[in-house]
Amino acid sequence: MCHMSLGGGDTQVELGVSQVAGPVCALVFASSGKEEIIWERLYAADTMILDETPLFDPRLLAELDWSQNMVSFCPAISPVNPGESLVLRPLCTSDLNRGFYKVLGQLTNVGDVTAEQFIGKFEHMKRSGDYFAVVVEDLNLGQIVATATLITEHKFIHGCAKRGRIEEVVVSDECRGKQLGKLLLSVLTLLSKALGCYKVTLECKPPNVAFYEKFGYVASEETYMQRRFSD
Ligand SMILES: CC(C)(COP(=O)(O)OP(=O)(O)OC[C@H]1O[C@@H](n2cnc3c(N)ncnc32)[C@H](O)[C@@H]1OP(=O)(O)O)[C@@H](O)C(=O)NCCC(=O)NCCS
């Protein structure tokens, strides 16, 4: 591994939003004809509801200063226009049914995760405010085709700074070479800066060093060490 761094009114009830199993409704829209939406999660004993609630505020992606991006894209793509039939957005729990784990499984061992475990982890991450998992969805297929995550770590040092860590970068094998890896890295690198991180780091295998160097990452002199307690 290498360690790399970079400095009210009518109420409507809508049925059948994405879910793992069972005919349980999930959304209640509240009223007034404006964009006021109340999310109601209804849990049945053996049914977990998956929905479109984003892990973090999508405006963080839409408002990135794309002119600061360090790599070129040909054809031109961007966070708000990632390619035909593609959308780049924060992870939501419905992505469990859109092959999120199928993509992650091309990177590492993902284990047997239940919907309950997934939702529990998602809600923990959302509450913390420090997890920025992004996905690229192919809207024609209704499938996730790429994902990467930025985590912000809080420090007492460097004036109580924040450090960014980029993890779980993977593009599904049939979509590689279409600039999606570059798009994800550019987006999360810019996001880490926008969030005020003093540096952003990642670990990668030697064959991928050249890929990350495109975005200004340099191999550090520090050695990445680990002690594993399970796979
Ligand atoms: C590495 C990975 C994310 C790249 O995604 P991708 O969508 O295939 O790559 P892109 O199409 O965005 O990349 C395009 C550019 O990066 C280069 N590139 C792609 N993979 C590279 C690699 N492993 N090493 C060096 N350069 C690479 C391409 O040559 C291309 O260069 P160009 O823009 O100058 O023409 C993808 O191959 C993948 O998911 N691999 C398996 C999982 C993995 O290894 N993840 C990284 C964990 S650290």
PDB file of C-alpha atoms and ligand atoms in Angstrom:
ATOM      1  CA  MET A   1       0.000   0.000   0.000  1.00  0.00           C
ATOM      2  CA  CYS A   2       1.092   3.609  -0.605  1.00  0.00           C
ATOM      3  CA  HIS A   3       0.033   6.513   1.505  1.00  0.00           C
ATOM      4  CA  MET A   4      -0.756   9.651  -0.507  1.00  0.00           C
ATOM      5  CA  SER A   5      -1.781  13.120   0.525  1.00  0.00           C
ATOM      6  CA  LEU A   6      -2.821  16.598  -0.719  1.00  0.00           C
ATOM      7  CA  GLY A   7      -2.198  19.721   1.110  1.00  0.00           C
ATOM      8  CA  GLY A   8     -49.460  22.571   5.693  1.00  0.00           C
ATOM      9  CA  GLY A   9     -52.919  22.144   3.314  1.00  0.00           C
ATOM     10  CA  ASP A  10     -53.829  18.926   1.581  1.00  0.00           C
ATOM     11  CA  THR A  11     -51.981  15.835   2.581  1.00  0.00           C
ATOM     12  CA  GLN A  12     -51.082  13.144   0.103  1.00  0.00           C
ATOM     13  CA  VAL A  13     -49.857   9.706   0.954  1.00  0.00           C
ATOM     14  CA  GLU A  14     -47.601   8.026  -1.557  1.00  0.00           C
ATOM     15  CA  LEU A  15     -47.255   4.278  -1.513  1.00  0.00           C
ATOM     16  CA  GLY A  16     -44.598   1.869  -2.518  1.00  0.00           C
ATOM     17  CA  VAL A  17     -41.357   3.796  -2.349  1.00  0.00           C
ATOM     18  CA  SER A  18     -38.286   1.619  -2.611  1.00  0.00           C
ATOM     19  CA  GLN A  19     -38.171  -1.084   0.015  1.00  0.00           C
ATOM     20  CA  VAL A  20     -36.593  -4.410   0.698  1.00  0.00           C
ATOM     21  CA  ALA A  21     -39.736  -6.475   1.108  1.00  0.00           C
ATOM     22  CA  GLY A  22     -43.382  -6.107   2.021  1.00  0.00           C
ATOM     23  CA  PRO A  23     -46.107  -3.654   0.981  1.00  0.00           C
ATOM     24  CA  VAL A  24     -45.376  -0.929   3.496  1.00  0.00           C
ATOM     25  CA  CYS A  25     -45.686   2.731   2.524  1.00  0.00           C
ATOM     26  CA  ALA A  26     -42.920   5.145   3.258  1.00  0.00           C
ATOM     27  CA  LEU A  27     -43.533   8.744   2.305  1.00  0.00           C
ATOM     28  CA  VAL A  28     -46.008  11.314   3.490  1.00  0.00           C
ATOM     29  CA  PHE A  29     -45.997  14.600   1.592  1.00  0.00           C
ATOM     30  CA  ALA A  30     -47.228  17.497   3.588  1.00  0.00           C
ATOM     31  CA  SER A  31     -49.090  20.027   1.977  1.00  0.00           C
ATOM     32  CA  SER A  32     -49.389  23.610   0.843  1.00  0.00           C
ATOM     33  CA  GLY A  33     -48.274  22.764  -2.682  1.00  0.00           C
ATOM     34  CA  LYS A  34     -44.766  23.956  -1.822  1.00  0.00           C
ATOM     35  CA  GLU A  35     -41.615  21.974  -1.416  1.00  0.00           C
ATOM     36  CA  GLU A  36     -42.307  20.978   2.123  1.00  0.00           C
ATOM     37  CA  ILE A  37     -41.819  17.282   2.505  1.00  0.00           C
ATOM     38  CA  ILE A  38     -42.146  15.271   5.671  1.00  0.00           C
ATOM     39  CA  TRP A  39     -40.394  11.951   5.647  1.00  0.00           C
ATOM     40  CA  GLU A  40     -42.214   9.314   7.612  1.00  0.00           C
ATOM     41  CA  ARG A  41     -40.583   5.972   8.003  1.00  0.00           C
ATOM     42  CA  LEU A  42     -42.937   3.176   8.824  1.00  0.00           C
ATOM     43  CA  TYR A  43     -41.297   0.074  10.135  1.00  0.00           C
ATOM     44  CA  ALA A  44     -42.928  -3.323  10.163  1.00  0.00           C
ATOM     45  CA  ALA A  45     -41.448  -6.051  12.323  1.00  0.00           C
ATOM     46  CA  ASP A  46     -39.661  -7.804   9.475  1.00  0.00           C
ATOM     47  CA  THR A  47     -39.528  -4.996   6.900  1.00  0.00           C
ATOM     48  CA  MET A  48     -36.950  -2.250   6.663  1.00  0.00           C
ATOM     49  CA  ILE A  49     -37.791   0.765   4.569  1.00  0.00           C
ATOM     50  CA  LEU A  50     -35.246   2.088   2.126  1.00  0.00           C
ATOM     51  CA  ASP A  51     -35.645   5.599   0.813  1.00  0.00           C
ATOM     52  CA  GLU A  52     -34.077   8.437  -1.162  1.00  0.00           C
ATOM     53  CA  THR A  53     -32.931  10.534   1.808  1.00  0.00           C
ATOM     54  CA  PRO A  54     -29.380  11.634   0.905  1.00  0.00           C
ATOM     55  CA  LEU A  55     -26.467  10.874   3.223  1.00  0.00           C
ATOM     56  CA  PHE A  56     -25.467  14.537   3.023  1.00  0.00           C
ATOM     57  CA  ASP A  57     -26.717  17.779   1.480  1.00  0.00           C
ATOM     58  CA  PRO A  58     -26.594  17.363  -2.349  1.00  0.00           C
ATOM     59  CA  ARG A  59     -25.925  21.099  -2.729  1.00  0.00           C
ATOM     60  CA  LEU A  60     -22.379  20.408  -1.546  1.00  0.00           C
ATOM     61  CA  LEU A  61     -21.800  18.642  -4.863  1.00  0.00           C
ATOM     62  CA  ALA A  62     -23.738  21.078  -7.043  1.00  0.00           C
ATOM     63  CA  GLU A  63     -21.891  24.071  -5.584  1.00  0.00           C
ATOM     64  CA  LEU A  64     -18.335  22.773  -6.034  1.00  0.00           C
ATOM     65  CA  ASP A  65     -16.029  25.131  -7.892  1.00  0.00           C
ATOM     66  CA  TRP A  66     -15.407  22.862 -10.879  1.00  0.00           C
ATOM     67  CA  SER A  67     -12.955  25.392 -12.370  1.00  0.00           C
ATOM     68  CA  GLN A  68     -10.478  24.222  -9.697  1.00  0.00           C
ATOM     69  CA  ASN A  69     -10.550  20.667 -11.017  1.00  0.00           C
ATOM     70  CA  MET A  70      -7.025  19.539 -11.965  1.00  0.00           C
ATOM     71  CA  VAL A  71      -7.736  16.957 -14.679  1.00  0.00           C
ATOM     72  CA  SER A  72      -9.160  17.245 -18.147  1.00  0.00           C
ATOM     73  CA  PHE A  73     -12.269  15.437 -19.286  1.00  0.00           C
ATOM     74  CA  CYS A  74     -12.906  14.565 -22.907  1.00  0.00           C
ATOM     75  CA  PRO A  75     -15.808  14.691 -23.523  1.00  0.00           C
ATOM     76  CA  ALA A  76     -16.423  17.296 -20.852  1.00  0.00           C
ATOM     77  CA  ILE A  77     -18.311  16.001 -17.830  1.00  0.00           C
ATOM     78  CA  SER A  78     -18.945  17.528 -14.414  1.00  0.00           C
ATOM     79  CA  PRO A  79     -20.655  16.715 -11.101  1.00  0.00           C
ATOM     80  CA  VAL A  80     -23.951  18.112 -12.391  1.00  0.00           C
ATOM     81  CA  ASN A  81     -23.522  16.546 -15.829  1.00  0.00           C
ATOM     82  CA  PRO A  82     -21.662  13.243 -15.433  1.00  0.00           C
ATOM     83  CA  GLY A  83     -22.729  11.778 -18.774  1.00  0.00           C
ATOM     84  CA  GLU A  84     -25.786  10.560 -20.627  1.00  0.00           C
ATOM     85  CA  SER A  85     -28.303   8.848 -18.340  1.00  0.00           C
ATOM     86  CA  LEU A  86     -25.892   9.195 -15.416  1.00  0.00           C
ATOM     87  CA  VAL A  87     -26.361  11.101 -12.171  1.00  0.00           C
ATOM     88  CA  LEU A  88     -23.793  11.787  -9.459  1.00  0.00           C
ATOM     89  CA  ARG A  89     -25.301  12.219  -6.002  1.00  0.00           C
ATOM     90  CA  PRO A  90     -24.959  11.335  -2.318  1.00  0.00           C
ATOM     91  CA  LEU A  91     -25.643   7.736  -1.321  1.00  0.00           C
ATOM     92  CA  CYS A  92     -29.179   6.929  -0.112  1.00  0.00           C
ATOM     93  CA  THR A  93     -30.517   3.729   1.456  1.00  0.00           C
ATOM     94  CA  SER A  94     -32.474   2.792  -1.714  1.00  0.00           C
ATOM     95  CA  ASP A  95     -29.105   2.242  -3.344  1.00  0.00           C
ATOM     96  CA  LEU A  96     -29.015  -1.060  -1.496  1.00  0.00           C
ATOM     97  CA  ASN A  97     -31.479  -2.300  -4.145  1.00  0.00           C
ATOM     98  CA  ARG A  98     -29.542  -0.669  -6.964  1.00  0.00           C
ATOM     99  CA  GLY A  99     -26.453  -2.834  -6.719  1.00  0.00           C
ATOM    100  CA  PHE A 100     -24.406  -0.654  -4.370  1.00  0.00           C
ATOM    101  CA  TYR A 101     -22.812  -3.719  -2.816  1.00  0.00           C
ATOM    102  CA  LYS A 102     -22.286  -5.345  -6.194  1.00  0.00           C
ATOM    103  CA  VAL A 103     -19.986  -2.445  -7.102  1.00  0.00           C
ATOM    104  CA  LEU A 104     -18.215  -2.411  -3.716  1.00  0.00           C
ATOM    105  CA  GLY A 105     -17.716  -6.161  -4.086  1.00  0.00           C
ATOM    106  CA  GLN A 106     -15.396  -5.458  -7.010  1.00  0.00           C
ATOM    107  CA  LEU A 107     -13.063  -3.729  -4.561  1.00  0.00           C
ATOM    108  CA  THR A 108     -13.082  -5.885  -1.462  1.00  0.00           C
ATOM    109  CA  ASN A 109     -14.911  -8.420   0.663  1.00  0.00           C
ATOM    110  CA  VAL A 110     -18.262  -6.789   1.545  1.00  0.00           C
ATOM    111  CA  GLY A 111     -19.698  -9.526   3.792  1.00  0.00           C
ATOM    112  CA  ASP A 112     -23.347 -10.505   4.140  1.00  0.00           C
ATOM    113  CA  VAL A 113     -25.045  -7.258   5.096  1.00  0.00           C
ATOM    114  CA  THR A 114     -28.743  -7.150   5.996  1.00  0.00           C
ATOM    115  CA  ALA A 115     -30.970  -4.160   5.193  1.00  0.00           C
ATOM    116  CA  GLU A 116     -31.180  -3.478   8.928  1.00  0.00           C
ATOM    117  CA  GLN A 117     -27.404  -3.352   9.271  1.00  0.00           C
ATOM    118  CA  PHE A 118     -27.087  -1.137   6.204  1.00  0.00           C
ATOM    119  CA  ILE A 119     -29.723   1.337   7.410  1.00  0.00           C
ATOM    120  CA  GLY A 120     -28.199   1.407  10.896  1.00  0.00           C
ATOM    121  CA  LYS A 121     -24.769   2.201   9.507  1.00  0.00           C
ATOM    122  CA  PHE A 122     -26.179   4.789   7.080  1.00  0.00           C
ATOM    123  CA  GLU A 123     -28.032   6.581   9.888  1.00  0.00           C
ATOM    124  CA  HIS A 124     -24.936   6.572  12.090  1.00  0.00           C
ATOM    125  CA  MET A 125     -22.910   8.109   9.271  1.00  0.00           C
ATOM    126  CA  LYS A 126     -25.596  10.664   8.467  1.00  0.00           C
ATOM    127  CA  ARG A 127     -25.887  11.771  12.105  1.00  0.00           C
ATOM    128  CA  SER A 128     -22.131  12.227  12.401  1.00  0.00           C
ATOM    129  CA  GLY A 129     -22.028  14.628   9.431  1.00  0.00           C
ATOM    130  CA  ASP A 130     -18.565  13.386   8.517  1.00  0.00           C
ATOM    131  CA  TYR A 131     -19.339  10.834   5.817  1.00  0.00           C
ATOM    132  CA  PHE A 132     -19.673  11.820   2.174  1.00  0.00           C
ATOM    133  CA  ALA A 133     -20.326   8.666   0.166  1.00  0.00           C
ATOM    134  CA  VAL A 134     -21.116   9.543  -3.440  1.00  0.00           C
ATOM    135  CA  VAL A 135     -22.518   7.267  -6.116  1.00  0.00           C
ATOM    136  CA  VAL A 136     -22.953   7.426  -9.871  1.00  0.00           C
ATOM    137  CA  GLU A 137     -26.266   5.888 -10.922  1.00  0.00           C
ATOM    138  CA  ASP A 138     -27.106   4.792 -14.441  1.00  0.00           C
ATOM    139  CA  LEU A 139     -30.731   5.924 -14.608  1.00  0.00           C
ATOM    140  CA  ASN A 140     -31.465   3.684 -17.596  1.00  0.00           C
ATOM    141  CA  LEU A 141     -30.358   0.613 -15.682  1.00  0.00           C
ATOM    142  CA  GLY A 142     -31.402   1.808 -12.225  1.00  0.00           C
ATOM    143  CA  GLN A 143     -28.003   0.616 -11.048  1.00  0.00           C
ATOM    144  CA  ILE A 144     -25.084   2.137  -9.182  1.00  0.00           C
ATOM    145  CA  VAL A 145     -22.035   2.034 -11.440  1.00  0.00           C
ATOM    146  CA  ALA A 146     -19.421   3.829  -9.325  1.00  0.00           C
ATOM    147  CA  THR A 147     -18.848   5.024  -5.785  1.00  0.00           C
ATOM    148  CA  ALA A 148     -16.282   6.676  -3.523  1.00  0.00           C
ATOM    149  CA  THR A 149     -16.350   8.064   0.011  1.00  0.00           C
ATOM    150  CA  LEU A 150     -14.802  11.073   1.725  1.00  0.00           C
ATOM    151  CA  ILE A 151     -14.555  11.007   5.515  1.00  0.00           C
ATOM    152  CA  THR A 152     -13.638  14.060   7.552  1.00  0.00           C
ATOM    153  CA  GLU A 153     -11.599  13.373  10.664  1.00  0.00           C
ATOM    154  CA  HIS A 154     -11.457  15.949  13.456  1.00  0.00           C
ATOM    155  CA  LYS A 155      -8.107  16.867  14.996  1.00  0.00           C
ATOM    156  CA  PHE A 156      -6.868  18.714  18.080  1.00  0.00           C
ATOM    157  CA  ILE A 157      -3.709  19.559  16.121  1.00  0.00           C
ATOM    158  CA  HIS A 158      -3.244  22.075  13.315  1.00  0.00           C
ATOM    159  CA  GLY A 159      -5.530  24.501  15.116  1.00  0.00           C
ATOM    160  CA  CYS A 160      -8.238  21.898  15.648  1.00  0.00           C
ATOM    161  CA  ALA A 161      -8.271  21.193  11.918  1.00  0.00           C
ATOM    162  CA  LYS A 162     -10.101  18.618   9.833  1.00  0.00           C
ATOM    163  CA  ARG A 163      -8.367  16.043   7.672  1.00  0.00           C
ATOM    164  CA  GLY A 164     -10.049  14.314   4.738  1.00  0.00           C
ATOM    165  CA  ARG A 165      -9.697  10.618   3.891  1.00  0.00           C
ATOM    166  CA  ILE A 166     -10.826   9.137   0.603  1.00  0.00           C
ATOM    167  CA  GLU A 167     -11.887   5.499   0.736  1.00  0.00           C
ATOM    168  CA  GLU A 168     -13.653   2.826  -1.308  1.00  0.00           C
ATOM    169  CA  VAL A 169     -13.065   4.215  -4.790  1.00  0.00           C
ATOM    170  CA  VAL A 170     -14.509   1.798  -7.314  1.00  0.00           C
ATOM    171  CA  VAL A 171     -16.055   1.892 -10.773  1.00  0.00           C
ATOM    172  CA  SER A 172     -17.977  -1.170 -11.963  1.00  0.00           C
ATOM    173  CA  ASP A 173     -15.888  -3.148 -14.412  1.00  0.00           C
ATOM    174  CA  GLU A 174     -18.204  -2.569 -17.403  1.00  0.00           C
ATOM    175  CA  CYS A 175     -17.991   1.215 -16.865  1.00  0.00           C
ATOM    176  CA  ARG A 176     -14.240   1.622 -16.403  1.00  0.00           C
ATOM    177  CA  GLY A 177     -12.349   3.880 -18.755  1.00  0.00           C
ATOM    178  CA  LYS A 178     -15.321   6.265 -19.078  1.00  0.00           C
ATOM    179  CA  GLN A 179     -13.829   8.955 -16.799  1.00  0.00           C
ATOM    180  CA  LEU A 180     -16.015   8.065 -13.814  1.00  0.00           C
ATOM    181  CA  GLY A 181     -13.026   7.307 -11.578  1.00  0.00           C
ATOM    182  CA  LYS A 182     -11.539  10.681 -12.477  1.00  0.00           C
ATOM    183  CA  LEU A 183     -14.868  12.365 -11.829  1.00  0.00           C
ATOM    184  CA  LEU A 184     -15.218  10.799  -8.373  1.00  0.00           C
ATOM    185  CA  LEU A 185     -11.666  11.677  -7.336  1.00  0.00           C
ATOM    186  CA  SER A 186     -11.974  15.223  -8.619  1.00  0.00           C
ATOM    187  CA  VAL A 187     -15.277  15.706  -6.819  1.00  0.00           C
ATOM    188  CA  LEU A 188     -14.146  14.332  -3.466  1.00  0.00           C
ATOM    189  CA  THR A 189     -10.818  16.176  -3.581  1.00  0.00           C
ATOM    190  CA  LEU A 190     -12.614  19.481  -4.260  1.00  0.00           C
ATOM    191  CA  LEU A 191     -15.196  18.638  -1.601  1.00  0.00           C
ATOM    192  CA  SER A 192     -12.520  18.018   1.031  1.00  0.00           C
ATOM    193  CA  LYS A 193     -11.087  21.453   0.286  1.00  0.00           C
ATOM    194  CA  ALA A 194     -14.524  23.084   0.321  1.00  0.00           C
ATOM    195  CA  LEU A 195     -15.221  21.491   3.696  1.00  0.00           C
ATOM    196  CA  GLY A 196     -12.067  23.090   5.106  1.00  0.00           C
ATOM    197  CA  CYS A 197      -9.786  20.073   5.391  1.00  0.00           C
ATOM    198  CA  TYR A 198      -6.124  21.009   5.759  1.00  0.00           C
ATOM    199  CA  LYS A 199      -5.156  17.885   3.772  1.00  0.00           C
ATOM    200  CA  VAL A 200      -6.749  14.877   2.172  1.00  0.00           C
ATOM    201  CA  THR A 201      -5.158  11.441   2.078  1.00  0.00           C
ATOM    202  CA  LEU A 202      -5.791   7.997   0.692  1.00  0.00           C
ATOM    203  CA  GLU A 203      -4.133   4.590   0.589  1.00  0.00           C
ATOM    204  CA  CYS A 204      -3.718   2.741  -2.667  1.00  0.00           C
ATOM    205  CA  LYS A 205      -1.905  -0.158  -4.260  1.00  0.00           C
ATOM    206  CA  PRO A 206       1.259   0.723  -6.232  1.00  0.00           C
ATOM    207  CA  PRO A 207      -0.374   0.177  -9.681  1.00  0.00           C
ATOM    208  CA  ASN A 208      -2.884   2.933  -8.876  1.00  0.00           C
ATOM    209  CA  VAL A 209      -0.349   5.581  -7.817  1.00  0.00           C
ATOM    210  CA  ALA A 210      -0.240   7.118 -11.299  1.00  0.00           C
ATOM    211  CA  PHE A 211      -4.024   7.452 -11.276  1.00  0.00           C
ATOM    212  CA  TYR A 212      -4.028   9.478  -8.039  1.00  0.00           C
ATOM    213  CA  GLU A 213      -1.059  11.611  -9.071  1.00  0.00           C
ATOM    214  CA  LYS A 214      -3.306  13.144 -11.751  1.00  0.00           C
ATOM    215  CA  PHE A 215      -5.196  14.919  -8.970  1.00  0.00           C
ATOM    216  CA  GLY A 216      -2.095  16.282  -7.219  1.00  0.00           C
ATOM    217  CA  TYR A 217      -1.631  13.483  -4.694  1.00  0.00           C
ATOM    218  CA  VAL A 218       1.967  12.613  -3.901  1.00  0.00           C
ATOM    219  CA  ALA A 219       3.310   9.495  -2.228  1.00  0.00           C
ATOM    220  CA  SER A 220       4.272  10.313   1.333  1.00  0.00           C
ATOM    221  CA  GLU A 221       7.438   9.177   3.102  1.00  0.00           C
ATOM    222  CA  GLU A 222       5.333   7.743   5.885  1.00  0.00           C
ATOM    223  CA  THR A 223       4.745   4.016   5.888  1.00  0.00           C
ATOM    224  CA  TYR A 224       1.203   2.762   6.042  1.00  0.00           C
ATOM    225  CA  MET A 225       0.926   0.200   8.821  1.00  0.00           C
ATOM    226  CA  GLN A 226      -1.963  -1.960   9.884  1.00  0.00           C
ATOM    227  CA  ARG A 227      -2.893  -4.809  12.169  1.00  0.00           C
ATOM    228  CA  ARG A 228      -5.864  -6.790  10.991  1.00  0.00           C
ATOM    229  CA  PHE A 229      -8.298  -8.405  13.432  1.00  0.00           C
ATOM    230  CA  SER A 230     -10.532  -9.907  10.738  1.00  0.00           C
ATOM    231  CA  ASP A 231     -10.932  -9.864   6.957  1.00  0.00           C
TER     232      ASP A 231
HETATM  233  C1  LIG B   1      -9.017   2.764 -10.488  1.00  0.00           C
HETATM  234  C2  LIG B   1     -10.391   3.035 -11.015  1.00  0.00           C
HETATM  235  C3  LIG B   1     -11.248   3.662  -9.899  1.00  0.00           C
HETATM  236  C4  LIG B   1     -10.291   4.029 -12.192  1.00  0.00           C
HETATM  237  O1  LIG B   1     -11.604   4.315 -12.632  1.00  0.00           O
HETATM  238  P1  LIG B   1     -11.945   4.427 -14.187  1.00  0.00           P
HETATM  239  O2  LIG B   1     -13.337   4.977 -14.304  1.00  0.00           O
HETATM  240  O3  LIG B   1     -11.686   3.166 -14.887  1.00  0.00           O
HETATM  241  O4  LIG B   1     -10.886   5.460 -14.685  1.00  0.00           O
HETATM  242  P2  LIG B   1     -11.132   6.750 -15.557  1.00  0.00           P
HETATM  243  O5  LIG B   1     -11.758   6.372 -16.860  1.00  0.00           O
HETATM  244  O6  LIG B   1     -11.807   7.817 -14.794  1.00  0.00           O
HETATM  245  O7  LIG B   1      -9.595   7.127 -15.689  1.00  0.00           O
HETATM  246  C5  LIG B   1      -9.163   7.662 -16.755  1.00  0.00           C
HETATM  247  C6  LIG B   1      -7.703   8.022 -16.648  1.00  0.00           C
HETATM  248  O8  LIG B   1      -7.012   7.411 -15.561  1.00  0.00           O
HETATM  249  C7  LIG B   1      -6.078   6.480 -16.075  1.00  0.00           C
HETATM  250  N1  LIG B   1      -6.127   5.302 -15.205  1.00  0.00           N
HETATM  251  C8  LIG B   1      -7.177   4.508 -14.949  1.00  0.00           C
HETATM  252  N2  LIG B   1      -6.821   3.536 -14.073  1.00  0.00           N
HETATM  253  C9  LIG B   1      -5.517   3.764 -13.789  1.00  0.00           C
HETATM  254  C10 LIG B   1      -4.569   3.110 -12.970  1.00  0.00           C
HETATM  255  N3  LIG B   1      -4.889   2.046 -12.235  1.00  0.00           N
HETATM  256  N4  LIG B   1      -3.310   3.612 -12.940  1.00  0.00           N
HETATM  257  C11 LIG B   1      -2.981   4.699 -13.672  1.00  0.00           C
HETATM  258  N5  LIG B   1      -3.830   5.359 -14.458  1.00  0.00           N
HETATM  259  C12 LIG B   1      -5.083   4.885 -14.520  1.00  0.00           C
HETATM  260  C13 LIG B   1      -6.490   6.200 -17.490  1.00  0.00           C
HETATM  261  O9  LIG B   1      -5.408   5.836 -18.273  1.00  0.00           O
HETATM  262  C14 LIG B   1      -7.041   7.546 -17.904  1.00  0.00           C
HETATM  263  O10 LIG B   1      -6.027   8.467 -18.154  1.00  0.00           O
HETATM  264  P3  LIG B   1      -6.310   9.732 -19.119  1.00  0.00           P
HETATM  265  O11 LIG B   1      -7.431  10.539 -18.543  1.00  0.00           O
HETATM  266  O12 LIG B   1      -5.029  10.443 -19.102  1.00  0.00           O
HETATM  267  O13 LIG B   1      -6.698   9.155 -20.446  1.00  0.00           O
HETATM  268  C15 LIG B   1     -11.068   1.747 -11.564  1.00  0.00           C
HETATM  269  O14 LIG B   1     -10.224   1.166 -12.487  1.00  0.00           O
HETATM  270  C16 LIG B   1     -11.445   0.735 -10.501  1.00  0.00           C
HETATM  271  O15 LIG B   1     -12.540   0.795  -9.932  1.00  0.00           O
HETATM  272  N6  LIG B   1     -10.548  -0.230 -10.249  1.00  0.00           N
HETATM  273  C17 LIG B   1     -10.820  -1.319  -9.316  1.00  0.00           C
HETATM  274  C18 LIG B   1     -10.938  -0.855  -7.887  1.00  0.00           C
HETATM  275  C19 LIG B   1      -9.705  -0.065  -7.458  1.00  0.00           C
HETATM  276  O16 LIG B   1      -8.590  -0.444  -7.706  1.00  0.00           O
HETATM  277  N7  LIG B   1      -9.980   1.064  -6.782  1.00  0.00           N
HETATM  278  C20 LIG B   1      -8.925   1.929  -6.287  1.00  0.00           C
HETATM  279  C21 LIG B   1      -8.612   1.527  -4.898  1.00  0.00           C
HETATM  280  S1  LIG B   1      -7.231   2.442  -4.308  1.00  0.00           S
END
